[in-house]
């Protein structure tokens, strides 16, 4: 039914456009220049008034139709059926009625339920038809009223542009609202967690053992939610990733922009960028099947014992994955430095290396910082490589040869499988998410400040 | 080479540099400084400059004039080997500065460019402070041992470029924040800070307003006392105002070269006459 309503609104909107356009041309005696706006704007004006109000009506209608019908159903049931029911039992009752109305009858439902099922069917039908009628009448009202407002002096273009501006504002607000929603949901769940586990224990505790006992007398039954090892692991792996990615990415960019032959650059640049397109799970294979054994053998051969899942291997492979973020953005930033600055430096007798170090890199720094930031947030948020290559046990260590775990990996493991949304084990995931979000937000703010400071000095 | 006057010792440290600088270079006045012989430039298959022979005098301003695409900028860029950065460009013939062919394989173009400064068409200050803009060249070439030496080089160069008074209170602010004319004078200060022998100017006033242009022209006239200056210009009035000698280029050839007054009043070639009287170009 919803599809038919949409189709009807769309058809009426289109005809509104044609009617508005024809009407304006007719009033102008076929002479489009005597109109205030071009005929298309009159059409668009009428179309906007036909389509937008009824679309909004339908959306609001759909939002309220379900709850209103449910409430009516509940009220129509005999009192003894609904008395003393918890909210979960009420929703069970209502879904039973809905199943009955669709013909899925299990067991022997009593007469009241069967009657309610029939009522539900009828009400839904009535609601749909009245929605269709209301939407179409709103369309037609908009069409008639606004067609009458068309006159050669009517400022249709400004109205249509106003509508477009409103649409764009709505779109940008949608992104903001989504962010606010995400933050709120994180915050609410995290607060529930912090009512079970003290924030101090969470933020400064040194043990992360989120298992909750199946039986009351089990050992380690209480679990430990000290997030320090998890965050330390995250930072350690991100650090190794950046140690690999920043030099390789930056020197790749410098070579490609300043030294490489254009033909070579045309081949190498896309090939490097392929690295960013490889699925992270493939990097995970690569890390665990090839890099980790090779690294372990190498370390053993020089007499050092290394775990098969090590922070170093996970970080290094992640670093390879984020090379293109740094090389590509640095490349763009360096290329964007004007030719005239290079010429000015060379004309003073500077060598190519001096020009790169003292003119190009400082001038390109904001762009390079942007690339590094993107890479850091990618490194902190990356999950798959770490799950496969670094492990899921939170060890409090700075040794790069030991397995560590990261925030994202812990969130995944906490939410996999049978989860209850009131145990601290599950809620801990939200607290971790909240802290991760705060950390990346702070990183971004700090980095933006740095970039701005340099802009002031270098622009 | 060994008689290269050392402006650093002669001029710097003296806030009124002209007399000492003049003395130091007195023996080179009117001397031929740059000699071009059979210079041709090819961009791929296309020949942009055909067999140019020219002598450029020290302590004077030589103007290169001619219609767009005539090869005057190309020849200018031969004098500090900036054409090396264009992959397809090939230079034949010889350019001698103080008797040394700068296209000799033993010559490092990087060192050469410290001796032959260049000012570009559009002001191109580095995105650094005014101080660092001027100090950039001296730092690279190690011209100052101490901070106070560097301060002196920077201040003297800015003074010579006629910019010091205007910027002395904001010498650590960005050079890009100056006006167009000030930026161009900053670029001139930057060029003379490395103590070059020759200064090349590629249409240095074409992006400036008339007042800033007049200021730069005065400056060029002052700098003439210490440097060998070559300027490419589209404005014949400018050539007449600032130069002692003028070279007219057309279609890649050097048509005529001589005293500026001679070229503008009594040219030997009909093509020169047609150009300066505005019949073409």
XYZ file of C-alpha atoms in Angstrom:
740
model
C 0.000 0.000 0.000
C 2.826 2.301 0.895
C 4.292 1.845 -2.623
C 0.958 2.862 -4.207
C 0.788 5.967 -2.034
C 4.316 6.936 -3.037
C 3.540 6.321 -6.702
C 0.410 8.460 -6.460
C 2.299 11.313 -4.819
C 5.050 11.097 -7.422
C 2.556 11.152 -10.310
C 0.701 14.126 -8.807
C 3.987 15.962 -8.232
C 5.009 15.490 -11.856
C 1.647 16.675 -13.093
C 1.911 19.609 -10.664
C 5.154 20.568 -12.392
C 3.622 20.400 -15.848
C 0.487 22.269 -14.741
C 2.466 25.034 -13.056
C 4.720 25.477 -16.047
C 1.826 25.558 -18.551
C -0.188 27.905 -16.373
C 2.645 30.424 -16.082
C 3.272 30.356 -19.823
C -0.442 30.806 -20.514
C -0.674 33.788 -18.146
C 2.325 35.317 -19.874
C 0.699 34.849 -23.250
C 3.387 32.413 -24.384
C 6.048 35.052 -23.818
C 8.365 33.508 -21.177
C 10.376 36.734 -20.845
C 7.481 38.684 -19.372
C 7.463 36.309 -16.371
C 9.404 37.102 -13.201
C 11.052 33.658 -13.228
C 11.561 31.055 -15.917
C 8.508 28.794 -16.433
C 10.344 25.799 -14.979
C 10.498 27.554 -11.603
C 6.706 27.974 -11.552
C 6.394 24.256 -12.310
C 8.890 23.380 -9.592
C 7.094 25.673 -7.150
C 3.749 23.927 -7.655
C 5.417 20.509 -7.643
C 7.100 21.277 -4.307
C 3.782 22.230 -2.742
C 2.110 19.113 -4.143
C 4.804 16.619 -3.191
C 6.528 17.740 0.008
C 3.592 18.263 2.443
C 1.961 14.944 1.579
C 5.283 13.093 1.792
C 5.787 14.525 5.263
C 2.195 13.539 6.127
C 2.785 9.958 4.977
C 6.012 9.676 6.983
C 4.355 10.954 10.149
C 1.365 8.711 9.499
C 3.575 5.628 9.181
C 5.404 6.594 12.347
C 2.192 6.694 14.395
C -0.026 4.140 12.646
C 1.560 1.086 14.311
C 1.535 2.316 17.936
C -1.986 3.798 17.593
C -3.440 0.543 16.230
C -1.640 -1.435 18.930
C -3.102 0.813 21.613
C -6.570 0.492 20.121
C -6.232 -3.311 19.969
C -5.191 -3.470 23.576
C -8.081 -1.268 24.647
C -10.573 -3.402 22.687
C -9.553 -6.621 24.418
C -11.615 -7.769 27.420
C -10.161 -6.456 30.680
C -9.319 -9.874 32.141
C -6.957 -10.532 29.198
C -4.853 -7.426 29.704
C -4.875 -7.026 33.457
C -1.544 -7.395 35.275
C 0.603 -7.912 32.193
C 4.227 -6.797 31.972
C 5.273 -4.806 28.900
C 7.024 -7.867 27.463
C 3.820 -9.929 27.835
C 1.773 -7.149 26.199
C 4.019 -7.117 23.148
C 3.828 -10.923 23.051
C 0.026 -10.706 23.098
C -0.025 -8.131 20.320
C 2.316 -10.098 18.097
C 0.108 -13.172 18.674
C -2.883 -11.174 17.442
C -0.899 -10.040 14.381
C 0.145 -13.624 13.622
C -3.475 -14.752 13.898
C -4.596 -12.007 11.538
C -2.069 -13.246 8.955
C -3.475 -16.757 9.289
C -0.531 -18.233 11.223
C -2.516 -19.872 14.012
C -0.604 -21.932 16.533
C -2.457 -24.100 19.012
C -5.922 -23.098 20.165
C -6.169 -19.322 20.554
C -9.267 -18.192 22.422
C -12.128 -16.325 20.857
C -11.080 -12.877 22.106
C -7.734 -13.192 20.291
C -9.401 -14.390 17.079
C -11.841 -11.466 17.177
C -8.990 -9.074 17.820
C -7.176 -10.538 14.820
C -10.124 -9.765 12.583
C -10.364 -6.247 14.039
C -6.654 -5.742 13.462
C -7.022 -6.758 9.802
C -9.907 -4.312 9.291
C -8.208 -1.441 11.055
C -5.062 -1.842 9.013
C -7.131 -1.734 5.829
C -8.986 1.361 7.011
C -5.728 3.045 8.025
C -4.116 2.384 4.650
C -7.025 3.692 2.659
C -7.395 6.761 4.806
C -3.665 7.429 4.435
C -4.024 7.224 0.656
C -7.046 9.524 0.690
C -5.428 12.023 3.021
C -2.221 12.112 0.990
C -4.008 12.572 -2.310
C -6.322 15.256 -0.966
C -3.358 17.132 0.453
C -1.669 16.893 -2.956
C -4.757 18.159 -4.741
C -5.258 20.989 -2.249
C -1.654 22.056 -2.758
C -2.118 21.868 -6.503
C -5.275 23.979 -6.588
C -4.157 26.619 -4.077
C -0.703 27.160 -5.518
C -1.803 27.031 -9.131
C -4.060 29.938 -8.279
C -1.110 31.891 -6.829
C 0.818 31.826 -10.085
C 0.989 35.279 -11.657
C 3.597 36.835 -13.979
C 5.000 38.926 -11.103
C 5.084 35.973 -8.654
C 8.650 35.411 -7.387
C 8.763 31.672 -8.045
C 12.553 31.326 -8.336
C 13.156 32.667 -4.836
C 10.533 30.286 -3.418
C 12.036 27.262 -5.160
C 15.540 28.224 -4.091
C 14.235 28.594 -0.546
C 12.898 25.038 -0.714
C 16.245 23.779 -2.049
C 18.108 25.583 0.738
C 15.798 24.001 3.284
C 16.439 20.576 1.749
C 20.198 21.083 1.971
C 19.929 22.219 5.578
C 17.902 19.100 6.357
C 20.599 16.926 4.765
C 23.393 18.507 6.764
C 21.377 18.255 9.941
C 20.845 14.551 9.238
C 24.604 13.961 9.538
C 24.778 15.949 12.755
C 21.754 14.167 14.217
C 23.287 10.793 13.402
C 26.475 11.734 15.225
C 24.489 12.989 18.189
C 22.467 9.769 18.178
C 25.575 7.605 18.121
C 27.154 9.575 20.941
C 23.960 9.431 23.007
C 23.514 5.682 22.579
C 27.162 5.122 23.487
C 26.817 7.433 26.446
C 23.625 5.872 27.814
C 24.906 2.308 27.604
C 28.281 3.346 28.971
C 26.570 5.023 31.921
C 24.717 1.780 32.603
C 28.077 0.020 32.582
C 29.587 2.559 34.924
C 26.710 2.035 37.358
C 27.849 -1.621 37.556
C 31.618 -1.076 37.381
C 33.324 1.968 38.846
C 34.780 4.311 36.178
C 38.023 4.462 38.136
C 38.394 0.686 37.980
C 37.635 0.800 34.280
C 39.978 3.619 33.354
C 42.900 2.748 35.599
C 42.516 -0.980 36.237
C 45.380 -3.141 35.041
C 43.461 -6.398 34.483
C 41.062 -7.004 31.610
C 39.143 -10.272 32.131
C 35.603 -9.592 31.056
C 34.361 -13.216 31.398
C 31.249 -13.452 33.560
C 30.710 -16.660 35.511
C 28.033 -19.113 34.439
C 27.646 -20.272 38.044
C 27.841 -18.131 41.136
C 30.647 -20.137 42.723
C 32.925 -20.127 39.662
C 36.397 -18.686 40.105
C 37.077 -15.317 38.498
C 33.305 -15.007 38.596
C 33.258 -11.268 38.979
C 35.348 -10.409 35.924
C 37.832 -7.547 35.779
C 37.274 -4.489 33.643
C 40.527 -2.548 33.791
C 40.950 -1.087 30.333
C 44.595 -0.042 30.561
C 45.994 -3.202 28.884
C 43.505 -2.865 26.044
C 44.336 0.779 25.364
C 48.023 0.145 25.744
C 47.755 -2.604 23.136
C 45.852 -0.319 20.800
C 48.406 2.455 21.103
C 51.280 0.025 20.724
C 49.919 -1.459 17.521
C 48.982 1.958 16.119
C 52.493 3.163 16.945
C 54.117 0.292 15.060
C 51.763 0.885 12.155
C 52.714 4.555 11.988
C 56.422 3.747 12.349
C 56.097 1.611 9.245
C 53.669 3.766 7.305
C 54.918 7.339 7.821
C 58.476 6.958 6.528
C 57.556 4.598 3.691
C 54.534 6.678 2.671
C 56.308 10.011 2.883
C 59.395 8.898 0.979
C 57.187 7.233 -1.635
C 55.363 10.529 -2.093
C 58.596 12.538 -2.309
C 60.075 10.120 -4.815
C 56.964 10.033 -6.967
C 56.474 13.804 -7.038
C 60.056 15.022 -7.259
C 62.276 12.332 -8.720
C 60.283 9.740 -10.642
C 59.836 9.907 -14.384
C 56.207 10.812 -15.212
C 55.648 7.482 -16.966
C 56.942 5.535 -13.973
C 54.802 7.650 -11.641
C 51.710 6.979 -13.751
C 52.209 3.233 -13.158
C 53.417 3.235 -9.548
C 50.886 5.619 -8.032
C 47.777 3.507 -8.808
C 49.630 0.321 -7.825
C 50.457 1.782 -4.408
C 46.860 2.870 -4.020
C 45.687 -0.716 -4.631
C 47.085 -1.473 -1.160
C 44.210 0.502 0.344
C 41.683 -1.527 -1.625
C 42.759 -4.970 -0.382
C 40.220 -6.285 2.153
C 41.635 -6.170 5.658
C 40.860 -9.843 6.183
C 43.343 -10.598 3.392
C 45.959 -8.592 5.248
C 45.036 -10.734 8.251
C 45.847 -13.933 6.291
C 49.030 -12.371 5.064
C 50.067 -11.409 8.567
C 49.291 -14.720 10.217
C 50.362 -17.120 7.454
C 53.417 -15.398 6.021
C 54.726 -12.484 8.049
C 54.280 -13.940 11.543
C 56.086 -17.286 10.877
C 58.855 -15.537 8.963
C 59.289 -13.003 11.750
C 59.277 -15.729 14.408
C 61.881 -17.762 12.510
C 64.034 -14.697 12.048
C 63.840 -13.805 15.730
C 64.583 -17.398 16.734
C 67.563 -17.460 14.397
C 69.090 -14.511 16.207
C 68.279 -16.146 19.495
C 65.246 -14.179 20.634
C 61.999 -15.884 21.485
C 58.950 -14.357 19.813
C 55.301 -15.266 20.188
C 53.494 -16.293 16.985
C 50.973 -13.488 17.499
C 52.981 -10.412 18.167
C 52.135 -6.754 18.417
C 54.948 -5.981 16.035
C 53.689 -8.171 13.193
C 50.134 -6.874 13.491
C 51.346 -3.281 13.591
C 53.716 -3.693 10.670
C 51.121 -5.306 8.423
C 48.622 -2.629 9.380
C 51.282 -0.058 8.533
C 51.582 -1.520 5.041
C 47.837 -1.245 4.656
C 47.808 2.468 5.495
C 50.817 3.452 3.370
C 48.527 4.679 0.568
C 46.657 7.047 2.925
C 49.902 8.811 3.698
C 51.597 8.547 0.326
C 48.563 9.588 -1.655
C 47.614 12.599 0.461
C 51.239 13.713 0.855
C 51.685 13.319 -2.890
C 48.701 15.596 -3.526
C 49.932 18.108 -0.961
C 53.457 18.236 -2.400
C 52.203 18.451 -5.984
C 49.971 21.355 -4.965
C 52.958 23.475 -3.898
C 53.295 26.014 -6.707
C 56.006 25.541 -9.323
C 57.131 29.130 -8.638
C 58.334 28.234 -5.127
C 60.506 25.437 -6.511
C 61.905 27.793 -9.154
C 62.588 30.444 -6.526
C 64.507 27.967 -4.403
C 66.514 26.497 -7.302
C 67.332 29.993 -8.564
C 68.978 30.713 -5.218
C 71.291 27.772 -5.738
C 69.452 25.283 -3.544
C 69.775 21.604 -4.397
C 66.751 19.422 -4.976
C 67.074 17.897 -1.507
C 67.295 21.330 0.138
C 64.292 22.511 -1.817
C 62.283 19.469 -0.719
C 63.298 19.679 2.930
C 63.029 23.425 3.405
C 60.392 24.606 0.961
C 58.158 21.769 -0.220
C 57.657 19.762 2.969
C 56.897 22.799 5.193
C 54.505 24.195 2.615
C 52.808 20.818 2.197
C 52.724 20.083 5.925
C 49.003 20.681 6.529
C 48.164 18.193 3.782
C 50.697 15.679 5.039
C 49.326 16.013 8.577
C 45.860 15.363 7.196
C 47.073 12.110 5.661
C 48.843 11.051 8.847
C 45.722 11.785 10.899
C 43.532 9.770 8.622
C 46.054 6.954 8.879
C 46.172 7.141 12.678
C 42.417 6.962 13.054
C 42.374 4.091 10.563
C 45.076 2.315 12.581
C 43.222 2.783 15.857
C 39.913 1.660 14.414
C 41.250 -1.338 12.489
C 39.977 -4.682 13.734
C 40.448 -7.592 11.385
C 44.237 -7.656 11.101
C 44.566 -7.459 14.870
C 41.997 -10.194 15.512
C 43.931 -12.519 13.234
C 47.501 -11.475 13.923
C 47.722 -10.052 17.418
C 45.275 -12.051 19.467
C 42.436 -11.400 21.862
C 44.089 -11.794 25.230
C 44.815 -8.518 26.951
C 48.372 -8.672 28.233
C 49.816 -5.697 30.032
C 53.109 -5.437 28.154
C 55.158 -3.077 26.072
C 57.162 -5.908 24.546
C 56.470 -5.869 20.786
C 57.085 -9.618 20.608
C 54.184 -10.474 22.945
C 50.583 -10.807 21.812
C 48.379 -7.830 22.720
C 44.813 -6.866 21.911
C 43.053 -3.695 20.885
C 39.873 -1.863 21.771
C 38.099 -2.776 18.560
C 38.966 -6.447 18.911
C 37.610 -6.464 22.459
C 34.383 -4.783 21.353
C 33.911 -7.479 18.731
C 34.610 -10.356 21.099
C 32.342 -8.870 23.781
C 29.393 -8.605 21.397
C 29.799 -11.917 19.547
C 27.575 -14.835 20.424
C 24.784 -14.931 22.994
C 24.700 -11.584 24.666
C 22.575 -10.175 27.399
C 22.251 -6.447 27.292
C 22.275 -5.999 31.020
C 25.485 -7.789 31.948
C 28.638 -5.747 32.462
C 30.388 -7.963 29.916
C 28.253 -6.636 27.059
C 27.960 -3.118 28.367
C 31.737 -2.900 28.636
C 31.806 -2.789 24.832
C 29.954 0.526 24.912
C 32.278 1.951 27.519
C 35.257 0.940 25.378
C 33.599 2.522 22.369
C 32.984 5.723 24.272
C 36.594 6.013 25.396
C 37.854 5.198 21.895
C 35.577 7.866 20.467
C 36.822 10.419 22.996
C 40.448 9.571 22.297
C 40.118 9.887 18.515
C 38.142 13.104 18.949
C 40.918 14.581 21.094
C 43.549 13.435 18.589
C 41.644 15.141 15.787
C 41.256 18.360 17.737
C 44.950 18.465 18.651
C 45.999 17.740 15.088
C 43.642 20.392 13.721
C 45.214 22.893 16.083
C 48.687 21.970 14.860
C 47.620 22.293 11.248
C 46.054 25.692 11.930
C 49.154 26.935 13.679
C 51.268 25.954 10.709
C 48.799 27.523 8.305
C 49.184 30.826 10.116
C 52.913 30.611 9.822
C 53.156 29.276 6.315
C 50.350 30.780 4.302
C 86.871 33.904 -10.888
C 89.503 34.916 -8.371
C 88.786 38.562 -8.942
C 85.165 38.024 -8.027
C 84.389 40.982 -5.789
C 83.259 39.974 -2.353
C 80.240 42.048 -1.575
C 79.882 40.254 1.707
C 83.024 41.821 3.033
C 82.819 45.001 1.079
C 79.191 45.929 1.367
C 77.725 44.162 4.357
C 78.320 45.667 7.712
C 78.077 49.055 6.181
C 74.584 50.445 6.264
C 75.327 52.775 3.358
C 76.749 50.161 1.047
C 77.013 52.012 -2.219
C 80.415 53.728 -1.964
C 82.335 50.744 -0.606
C 80.594 48.373 -2.987
C 81.475 50.688 -5.832
C 85.086 50.760 -4.808
C 85.249 47.000 -4.547
C 83.906 46.612 -8.032
C 85.443 49.650 -9.526
C 87.900 47.718 -11.609
C 85.170 45.722 -13.333
C 83.088 48.642 -14.519
C 82.087 48.403 -18.138
C 83.825 45.062 -18.407
C 82.171 42.291 -20.401
C 80.760 39.913 -17.854
C 78.591 37.450 -19.779
C 79.390 36.198 -23.262
C 76.904 34.148 -25.259
C 78.256 32.410 -28.377
C 76.064 30.549 -30.905
C 73.480 29.806 -28.236
C 70.591 27.752 -29.577
C 67.793 26.168 -27.561
C 65.597 23.314 -28.730
C 62.363 22.251 -27.070
C 62.119 18.754 -28.495
C 62.097 19.230 -32.269
C 61.244 22.907 -32.102
C 64.067 25.420 -32.081
C 63.196 28.269 -29.724
C 66.450 30.201 -29.921
C 68.659 30.415 -32.989
C 72.369 31.133 -32.811
C 72.444 34.044 -30.362
C 75.714 35.925 -29.891
C 75.789 38.604 -27.238
C 78.146 40.355 -24.821
C 76.612 41.619 -21.585
C 78.417 44.349 -19.657
C 78.970 44.458 -15.933
C 77.481 47.241 -13.814
C 74.814 48.029 -16.319
C 71.257 47.018 -17.050
C 70.683 45.117 -20.250
C 67.072 44.887 -21.376
C 65.761 42.077 -23.569
C 62.739 43.214 -25.566
C 60.657 41.565 -28.226
C 57.179 40.151 -28.866
C 55.869 37.178 -26.883
C 57.488 33.887 -27.818
C 60.552 35.563 -29.348
C 62.977 33.643 -27.111
C 64.047 36.421 -24.743
C 62.943 34.565 -21.575
C 64.397 31.345 -22.959
C 67.765 33.035 -23.393
C 67.534 34.585 -19.930
C 66.992 31.129 -18.453
C 70.074 29.881 -20.291
C 72.166 32.238 -18.212
C 71.473 30.399 -14.934
C 70.634 27.030 -16.485
C 67.028 27.079 -15.310
C 66.264 25.399 -18.640
C 67.784 22.253 -17.142
C 64.460 21.668 -15.371
C 62.599 21.341 -18.658
C 63.128 17.746 -19.741
C 62.751 18.394 -23.450
C 65.012 21.456 -23.525
C 68.492 21.183 -25.083
C 71.031 24.012 -25.199
C 73.922 24.222 -27.670
C 76.662 26.826 -27.988
C 78.396 28.384 -25.008
C 77.639 30.911 -22.302
C 80.652 32.256 -20.482
C 80.462 34.163 -17.241
C 83.800 35.703 -16.284
C 85.449 33.560 -18.914
C 84.068 30.221 -17.676
C 81.634 28.288 -19.829
C 78.687 27.522 -17.579
C 77.664 24.586 -19.778
C 81.002 22.919 -19.130
C 80.330 19.483 -17.587
C 82.583 20.408 -14.685
C 80.285 23.261 -13.667
C 77.647 22.403 -11.072
C 74.467 24.267 -11.981
C 73.584 24.473 -8.291
C 76.699 26.513 -7.528
C 76.197 28.530 -10.686
C 72.761 29.662 -9.576
C 74.228 31.149 -6.415
C 76.321 33.376 -8.664
C 73.488 34.214 -11.028
C 70.413 35.309 -9.089
C 66.965 35.428 -10.578
C 63.768 37.384 -9.966
C 60.601 35.997 -11.480
C 57.601 37.421 -13.250
C 55.236 36.816 -10.345
C 56.550 37.537 -6.853
C 57.196 34.130 -5.294
C 58.148 34.625 -1.649
C 58.462 31.366 0.285
C 55.728 30.705 2.834
C 58.131 31.659 5.600
C 58.846 34.822 7.565
C 60.414 37.828 5.845
C 63.628 37.088 7.724
C 63.705 33.436 6.673
C 62.975 34.352 3.064
C 66.103 36.468 2.887
C 68.169 34.125 5.075
C 67.267 31.073 2.981
C 70.059 31.472 0.409
C 72.810 32.530 2.849
C 71.917 29.598 5.102
C 72.171 27.105 2.268
C 75.509 28.471 1.124
C 76.853 28.930 4.634
C 77.489 32.639 4.205
C 76.986 33.508 7.876
C 78.841 31.916 10.748
C 76.884 33.477 13.589
C 73.380 34.659 14.192
C 74.521 38.269 14.170
C 76.280 37.787 10.807
C 73.004 36.443 9.448
C 71.052 39.346 10.923
C 73.428 41.709 9.214
C 73.109 39.991 5.830
C 69.326 40.016 6.112
C 69.119 43.656 7.140
C 71.607 44.854 4.531
C 69.847 42.915 1.775
C 66.488 44.315 2.799
C 67.967 47.789 2.855
C 69.464 47.375 -0.581
C 66.099 46.227 -1.839
C 64.540 49.342 -0.293
C 62.266 47.259 1.885
C 63.836 47.449 5.314
C 62.078 50.577 6.534
C 58.671 49.190 5.606
C 59.104 45.779 7.239
C 61.514 46.304 10.125
C 58.736 45.977 12.706
C 57.368 42.750 11.263
C 60.433 41.004 9.988
C 59.317 37.733 11.592
C 55.882 37.828 9.999
C 55.042 35.909 6.843
C 56.533 37.227 3.617
C 53.354 36.247 1.821
C 51.452 38.862 3.831
C 53.195 41.739 2.040
C 51.735 43.644 -0.900
C 52.662 42.577 -4.433
C 55.317 45.252 -4.875
C 56.795 44.568 -1.453
C 56.834 40.835 -2.222
C 58.774 41.491 -5.401
C 61.282 43.648 -3.524
C 61.538 40.845 -0.952
C 62.387 38.472 -3.804
C 65.067 40.917 -4.958
C 66.435 41.117 -1.413
C 66.450 37.317 -1.313
C 68.384 37.188 -4.583
C 71.031 39.727 -3.546
C 71.471 38.138 -0.117
C 73.549 35.333 -1.661
C 75.811 37.960 -3.198
C 75.412 37.071 -6.877
C 77.426 38.513 -9.742
C 74.586 38.652 -12.218
C 70.894 39.241 -11.492
C 68.339 38.056 -14.026
C 64.871 39.585 -13.948
C 62.092 37.976 -15.935
C 59.439 40.682 -16.411
C 59.683 41.631 -12.736
C 56.985 44.308 -12.918
C 54.348 42.649 -15.056
C 52.228 41.674 -12.032
C 52.560 45.043 -10.270
C 50.700 48.346 -10.316
C 52.371 51.509 -11.735
C 53.513 52.838 -8.367
C 55.113 49.543 -7.325
C 56.622 49.333 -10.808
C 58.212 52.753 -10.465
C 59.637 51.696 -7.098
C 61.208 48.562 -8.593
C 62.608 50.509 -11.521
C 64.322 52.934 -9.134
C 65.677 49.962 -7.258
C 67.050 48.381 -10.450
C 68.824 51.625 -11.201
C 70.423 51.618 -7.741
C 71.419 47.962 -7.968
C 73.162 48.613 -11.278
C 76.051 50.114 -9.371
C 76.906 46.758 -7.846
C 75.555 44.104 -10.173
C 75.320 43.040 -13.754
C 71.552 43.090 -14.385
C 69.632 41.512 -17.243
C 65.938 42.287 -17.449
C 63.274 40.878 -19.761
C 60.450 43.318 -20.284
C 57.387 43.759 -22.428
C 57.286 47.465 -21.810
C 59.500 49.444 -24.150
C 59.158 52.483 -21.910
C 60.547 50.411 -19.069
C 63.446 49.249 -21.219
C 64.158 52.857 -22.180
C 63.902 54.012 -18.557
C 66.028 51.439 -16.767
C 68.516 50.004 -19.236
C 71.806 51.127 -20.657
C 71.839 48.485 -23.340
C 68.970 46.834 -25.147
C 68.730 43.623 -27.106
C 65.821 43.055 -29.473
C 64.760 39.451 -30.048
C 62.413 38.308 -32.756
C 61.377 34.772 -33.787
C 64.174 33.205 -31.782
C 66.962 35.353 -33.156
C 68.795 38.300 -31.661
C 68.007 40.981 -34.213
C 69.936 43.864 -32.770
C 71.829 44.777 -29.613
C 73.395 48.060 -28.588
C 73.168 51.217 -26.479
C 69.589 51.752 -25.395
C 69.530 55.308 -26.685
C 70.867 54.079 -30.002
C 68.295 51.269 -30.316
C 65.380 53.540 -29.515
C 66.396 56.534 -31.615
C 68.391 55.100 -34.422
C 67.938 51.347 -34.881
C 69.970 49.714 -37.601
C 67.414 47.068 -38.471
C 64.004 47.822 -39.931
C 62.438 45.046 -37.811
C 63.633 46.787 -34.637
C 62.218 50.065 -35.829
C 58.881 48.444 -36.665
C 58.684 46.875 -33.220
C 59.610 49.908 -31.157
C 57.307 52.132 -33.134
C 54.502 49.680 -32.498
C 53.995 48.431 -36.023
C 53.958 44.831 -34.808
C 54.290 42.837 -31.599
